[in-house]
């Protein structure tokens, strides 16, 4: 300790000498160890924080890779599938219109334009009305579906491109194919009623 006092008096100011003496005690050594331990924790927290930012950056990169792969690979497949189905609908439309023209010739045709709620319910008033009209003698009913993709009609889900017939003399027609049907088939018939 005597050497410490001699060293303390070699300092330039009284404050420096007091600080030197305080630093040379065992209490300061313990305090220094505790402080170092806490600073290691701070470094550990900093390391964890940097690591979490790095992981978040990697996750964002992986998300970007997945999103871009969806856009680059899945979306073109879906677009091609859509155009394939639409092309098939266009190709088969003429055939289905001819077939329907033969079935509707000489009949009274009732055309109903359904909304989403009325057509999708099986036991609705609209469903019963269409089925009753279809059961009438020498009559047929065409319901124009409001759905672009869905195949729901009167509570049933059966896939179809342009026209399908859930019951005798009752036909469900997609809105996209209705205009072709009206131009090629309904315009040639004698009695057509639009509701």
mmCIF file of C-alpha atoms in Angstrom:
data_model
loop_
_atom_site.group_PDB
_atom_site.id
_atom_site.type_symbol
_atom_site.label_atom_id
_atom_site.label_comp_id
_atom_site.label_asym_id
_atom_site.label_seq_id
_atom_site.Cartn_x
_atom_site.Cartn_y
_atom_site.Cartn_z
ATOM 1 C CA UNK A 1 0.000 0.000 0.000
ATOM 2 C CA UNK A 2 2.947 2.300 0.706
ATOM 3 C CA UNK A 3 4.004 2.081 -2.914
ATOM 4 C CA UNK A 4 0.481 3.034 -3.881
ATOM 5 C CA UNK A 5 0.715 6.189 -1.757
ATOM 6 C CA UNK A 6 3.998 7.079 -3.357
ATOM 7 C CA UNK A 7 2.454 6.596 -6.786
ATOM 8 C CA UNK A 8 -0.591 8.641 -5.763
ATOM 9 C CA UNK A 9 1.553 11.643 -4.927
ATOM 10 C CA UNK A 10 3.188 11.508 -8.338
ATOM 11 C CA UNK A 11 -0.135 12.408 -10.001
ATOM 12 C CA UNK A 12 -0.678 15.883 -11.354
ATOM 13 C CA UNK A 13 -3.738 16.759 -9.245
ATOM 14 C CA UNK A 14 -5.375 15.858 -5.985
ATOM 15 C CA UNK A 15 -8.394 14.361 -7.784
ATOM 16 C CA UNK A 16 -6.186 12.067 -9.844
ATOM 17 C CA UNK A 17 -4.379 10.889 -6.743
ATOM 18 C CA UNK A 18 -7.685 10.132 -4.944
ATOM 19 C CA UNK A 19 -8.921 8.229 -7.980
ATOM 20 C CA UNK A 20 -5.686 6.282 -8.160
ATOM 21 C CA UNK A 21 -5.973 5.314 -4.471
ATOM 22 C CA UNK A 22 -9.632 4.304 -4.897
ATOM 23 C CA UNK A 23 -8.740 2.146 -7.899
ATOM 24 C CA UNK A 24 -6.031 0.338 -6.010
ATOM 25 C CA UNK A 25 -8.437 -1.051 -3.328
ATOM 26 C CA UNK A 26 -10.032 -4.523 -3.376
ATOM 27 C CA UNK A 27 -13.528 -2.961 -3.294
ATOM 28 C CA UNK A 28 -12.743 -1.250 -6.584
ATOM 29 C CA UNK A 29 -11.513 -4.586 -7.983
ATOM 30 C CA UNK A 30 -14.825 -6.223 -7.002
ATOM 31 C CA UNK A 31 -16.772 -3.298 -8.432
ATOM 32 C CA UNK A 32 -14.730 -3.546 -11.614
ATOM 33 C CA UNK A 33 -15.482 -7.288 -11.897
ATOM 34 C CA UNK A 34 -19.215 -6.666 -11.382
ATOM 35 C CA UNK A 35 -19.151 -3.871 -13.935
ATOM 36 C CA UNK A 36 -17.321 -6.098 -16.417
ATOM 37 C CA UNK A 37 -19.922 -8.830 -15.827
ATOM 38 C CA UNK A 38 -22.737 -6.352 -16.561
ATOM 39 C CA UNK A 39 -20.921 -5.029 -19.607
ATOM 40 C CA UNK A 40 -20.582 -8.607 -20.862
ATOM 41 C CA UNK A 41 -24.347 -8.886 -20.436
ATOM 42 C CA UNK A 42 -24.739 -5.696 -22.434
ATOM 43 C CA UNK A 43 -22.543 -7.149 -25.129
ATOM 44 C CA UNK A 44 -24.564 -10.356 -24.944
ATOM 45 C CA UNK A 45 -27.779 -8.331 -25.317
ATOM 46 C CA UNK A 46 -26.208 -6.482 -28.217
ATOM 47 C CA UNK A 47 -25.172 -9.779 -29.808
ATOM 48 C CA UNK A 48 -28.692 -11.174 -29.350
ATOM 49 C CA UNK A 49 -30.196 -8.009 -30.791
ATOM 50 C CA UNK A 50 -27.878 -8.108 -33.816
ATOM 51 C CA UNK A 51 -28.590 -11.820 -34.255
ATOM 52 C CA UNK A 52 -32.376 -11.205 -34.107
ATOM 53 C CA UNK A 53 -32.051 -8.448 -36.717
ATOM 54 C CA UNK A 54 -30.034 -10.847 -38.866
ATOM 55 C CA UNK A 55 -32.698 -13.570 -38.466
ATOM 56 C CA UNK A 56 -35.456 -11.056 -39.273
ATOM 57 C CA UNK A 57 -33.503 -9.995 -42.351
ATOM 58 C CA UNK A 58 -33.171 -13.642 -43.410
ATOM 59 C CA UNK A 59 -36.895 -14.227 -42.827
ATOM 60 C CA UNK A 60 -37.718 -11.178 -44.920
ATOM 61 C CA UNK A 61 -35.381 -12.471 -47.617
ATOM 62 C CA UNK A 62 -36.999 -15.896 -47.520
ATOM 63 C CA UNK A 63 -40.441 -14.268 -47.670
ATOM 64 C CA UNK A 64 -39.288 -12.227 -50.663
ATOM 65 C CA UNK A 65 -37.983 -15.364 -52.368
ATOM 66 C CA UNK A 66 -41.254 -17.219 -51.741
ATOM 67 C CA UNK A 67 -43.379 -14.273 -52.873
ATOM 68 C CA UNK A 68 -41.332 -13.753 -56.009
ATOM 69 C CA UNK A 69 -41.436 -17.464 -56.822
ATOM 70 C CA UNK A 70 -45.213 -17.367 -56.485
ATOM 71 C CA UNK A 71 -45.374 -14.397 -58.811
ATOM 72 C CA UNK A 72 -42.910 -15.877 -61.278
ATOM 73 C CA UNK A 73 -44.100 -19.479 -61.374
ATOM 74 C CA UNK A 74 -47.559 -19.936 -59.862
ATOM 75 C CA UNK A 75 -49.269 -16.885 -61.330
ATOM 76 C CA UNK A 76 -48.396 -17.694 -64.951
ATOM 77 C CA UNK A 77 -49.659 -21.234 -64.410
ATOM 78 C CA UNK A 78 -52.918 -19.888 -63.030
ATOM 79 C CA UNK A 79 -53.255 -17.437 -65.915
ATOM 80 C CA UNK A 80 -52.605 -20.223 -68.428
ATOM 81 C CA UNK A 81 -55.126 -22.428 -66.658
ATOM 82 C CA UNK A 82 -57.711 -19.647 -66.735
ATOM 83 C CA UNK A 83 -57.173 -19.022 -70.447
ATOM 84 C CA UNK A 84 -57.257 -22.758 -71.085
ATOM 85 C CA UNK A 85 -60.631 -23.136 -69.386
ATOM 86 C CA UNK A 86 -61.952 -20.002 -71.058
ATOM 87 C CA UNK A 87 -60.746 -21.243 -74.458
ATOM 88 C CA UNK A 88 -62.401 -24.610 -73.840
ATOM 89 C CA UNK A 89 -65.617 -22.782 -72.932
ATOM 90 C CA UNK A 90 -65.424 -20.821 -76.182
ATOM 91 C CA UNK A 91 -64.767 -23.961 -78.210
ATOM 92 C CA UNK A 92 -67.595 -25.956 -76.625
ATOM 93 C CA UNK A 93 -70.026 -23.018 -76.616
ATOM 94 C CA UNK A 94 -71.084 -23.542 -80.240
ATOM 95 C CA UNK A 95 -71.665 -27.270 -79.639
ATOM 96 C CA UNK A 96 -73.660 -26.654 -76.461
ATOM 97 C CA UNK A 97 -75.727 -23.911 -78.136
ATOM 98 C CA UNK A 98 -76.644 -26.248 -81.026
ATOM 99 C CA UNK A 99 -77.584 -28.989 -78.587
ATOM 100 C CA UNK A 100 -79.698 -26.572 -76.562
ATOM 101 C CA UNK A 101 -81.301 -25.141 -79.692
ATOM 102 C CA UNK A 102 -82.573 -28.640 -80.585
ATOM 103 C CA UNK A 103 -83.961 -29.131 -77.076
ATOM 104 C CA UNK A 104 -85.657 -25.709 -76.935
ATOM 105 C CA UNK A 105 -87.220 -25.645 -80.402
ATOM 106 C CA UNK A 106 -91.018 -25.439 -80.171
ATOM 107 C CA UNK A 107 -91.002 -24.633 -76.427
ATOM 108 C CA UNK A 108 -91.802 -21.530 -74.428
ATOM 109 C CA UNK A 109 -88.536 -20.394 -72.895
ATOM 110 C CA UNK A 110 -88.379 -18.453 -69.628
ATOM 111 C CA UNK A 111 -85.073 -16.725 -68.892
ATOM 112 C CA UNK A 112 -84.367 -15.722 -65.285
ATOM 113 C CA UNK A 113 -81.468 -13.560 -64.166
ATOM 114 C CA UNK A 114 -80.467 -14.721 -60.702
ATOM 115 C CA UNK A 115 -78.538 -12.870 -58.073
ATOM 116 C CA UNK A 116 -75.963 -14.516 -55.840
ATOM 117 C CA UNK A 117 -78.271 -15.121 -52.910
ATOM 118 C CA UNK A 118 -81.272 -16.484 -54.754
ATOM 119 C CA UNK A 119 -79.476 -18.936 -56.989
ATOM 120 C CA UNK A 120 -77.185 -20.465 -54.397
ATOM 121 C CA UNK A 121 -80.004 -21.551 -52.038
ATOM 122 C CA UNK A 122 -81.585 -24.921 -52.684
ATOM 123 C CA UNK A 123 -85.047 -24.434 -51.163
ATOM 124 C CA UNK A 124 -85.592 -20.768 -51.922
ATOM 125 C CA UNK A 125 -88.701 -19.311 -53.537
ATOM 126 C CA UNK A 126 -86.664 -18.564 -56.655
ATOM 127 C CA UNK A 127 -85.539 -22.179 -56.903
ATOM 128 C CA UNK A 128 -89.098 -23.469 -56.530
ATOM 129 C CA UNK A 129 -90.408 -20.955 -59.083
ATOM 130 C CA UNK A 130 -87.826 -21.984 -61.679
ATOM 131 C CA UNK A 131 -88.489 -25.678 -61.094
ATOM 132 C CA UNK A 132 -92.256 -25.164 -61.363
ATOM 133 C CA UNK A 133 -91.896 -23.245 -64.621
ATOM 134 C CA UNK A 134 -89.639 -26.012 -65.942
ATOM 135 C CA UNK A 135 -92.274 -28.662 -65.098
ATOM 136 C CA UNK A 136 -94.957 -26.817 -67.023
ATOM 137 C CA UNK A 137 -96.033 -28.353 -70.310
ATOM 138 C CA UNK A 138 -94.003 -27.345 -73.336
ATOM 139 C CA UNK A 139 -91.757 -25.001 -71.310
ATOM 140 C CA UNK A 140 -88.098 -24.634 -70.526
ATOM 141 C CA UNK A 141 -86.264 -22.406 -68.071
ATOM 142 C CA UNK A 142 -82.835 -20.869 -68.477
ATOM 143 C CA UNK A 143 -81.309 -19.351 -65.339
ATOM 144 C CA UNK A 144 -78.398 -16.988 -65.997
ATOM 145 C CA UNK A 145 -75.843 -17.572 -63.246
ATOM 146 C CA UNK A 146 -74.287 -14.523 -61.589
ATOM 147 C CA UNK A 147 -71.115 -16.462 -60.757
ATOM 148 C CA UNK A 148 -68.008 -16.180 -62.882
ATOM 149 C CA UNK A 149 -66.101 -19.157 -61.430
ATOM 150 C CA UNK A 150 -68.421 -20.840 -58.941
ATOM 151 C CA UNK A 151 -70.464 -23.813 -60.044
ATOM 152 C CA UNK A 152 -73.124 -23.365 -57.355
ATOM 153 C CA UNK A 153 -76.716 -23.512 -58.549
ATOM 154 C CA UNK A 154 -79.785 -24.297 -56.456
ATOM 155 C CA UNK A 155 -77.635 -25.689 -53.662
ATOM 156 C CA UNK A 156 -75.637 -28.006 -55.951
ATOM 157 C CA UNK A 157 -72.007 -27.664 -56.894
ATOM 158 C CA UNK A 158 -71.316 -29.361 -60.209
ATOM 159 C CA UNK A 159 -68.632 -28.050 -62.534
ATOM 160 C CA UNK A 160 -69.652 -26.782 -65.962
ATOM 161 C CA UNK A 161 -68.221 -24.555 -68.664
ATOM 162 C CA UNK A 162 -71.218 -22.847 -70.276
ATOM 163 C CA UNK A 163 -74.537 -24.590 -69.666
ATOM 164 C CA UNK A 164 -75.697 -27.440 -67.464
ATOM 165 C CA UNK A 165 -79.049 -29.018 -66.743
ATOM 166 C CA UNK A 166 -79.743 -29.945 -63.110
ATOM 167 C CA UNK A 167 -83.276 -31.116 -64.018
ATOM 168 C CA UNK A 168 -85.352 -31.733 -67.132
ATOM 169 C CA UNK A 169 -86.078 -28.483 -68.986
ATOM 170 C CA UNK A 170 -84.098 -26.440 -66.445
ATOM 171 C CA UNK A 171 -80.757 -25.047 -67.612
ATOM 172 C CA UNK A 172 -78.097 -23.055 -65.787
ATOM 173 C CA UNK A 173 -76.120 -20.758 -68.084
ATOM 174 C CA UNK A 174 -73.028 -18.739 -67.229
ATOM 175 C CA UNK A 175 -73.324 -15.003 -67.718
ATOM 176 C CA UNK A 176 -70.346 -15.021 -70.081
ATOM 177 C CA UNK A 177 -72.036 -17.492 -72.420
ATOM 178 C CA UNK A 178 -75.540 -16.000 -72.155
ATOM 179 C CA UNK A 179 -74.910 -13.360 -74.803
ATOM 180 C CA UNK A 180 -73.808 -15.965 -77.309
ATOM 181 C CA UNK A 181 -76.828 -18.084 -76.371
ATOM 182 C CA UNK A 182 -79.160 -15.124 -76.832
ATOM 183 C CA UNK A 183 -77.647 -14.224 -80.190
ATOM 184 C CA UNK A 184 -77.490 -17.754 -81.653
ATOM 185 C CA UNK A 185 -80.382 -19.636 -80.013
ATOM 186 C CA UNK A 186 -82.902 -17.419 -78.251
ATOM 187 C CA UNK A 187 -83.210 -14.986 -81.159
ATOM 188 C CA UNK A 188 -84.435 -17.856 -83.371
ATOM 189 C CA UNK A 189 -87.141 -19.050 -80.963
ATOM 190 C CA UNK A 190 -90.741 -17.856 -81.115
ATOM 191 C CA UNK A 191 -91.618 -17.356 -77.447
ATOM 192 C CA UNK A 192 -88.947 -16.205 -75.061
ATOM 193 C CA UNK A 193 -89.778 -14.427 -71.796
ATOM 194 C CA UNK A 194 -87.147 -12.558 -69.800
ATOM 195 C CA UNK A 195 -87.542 -12.124 -66.034
#
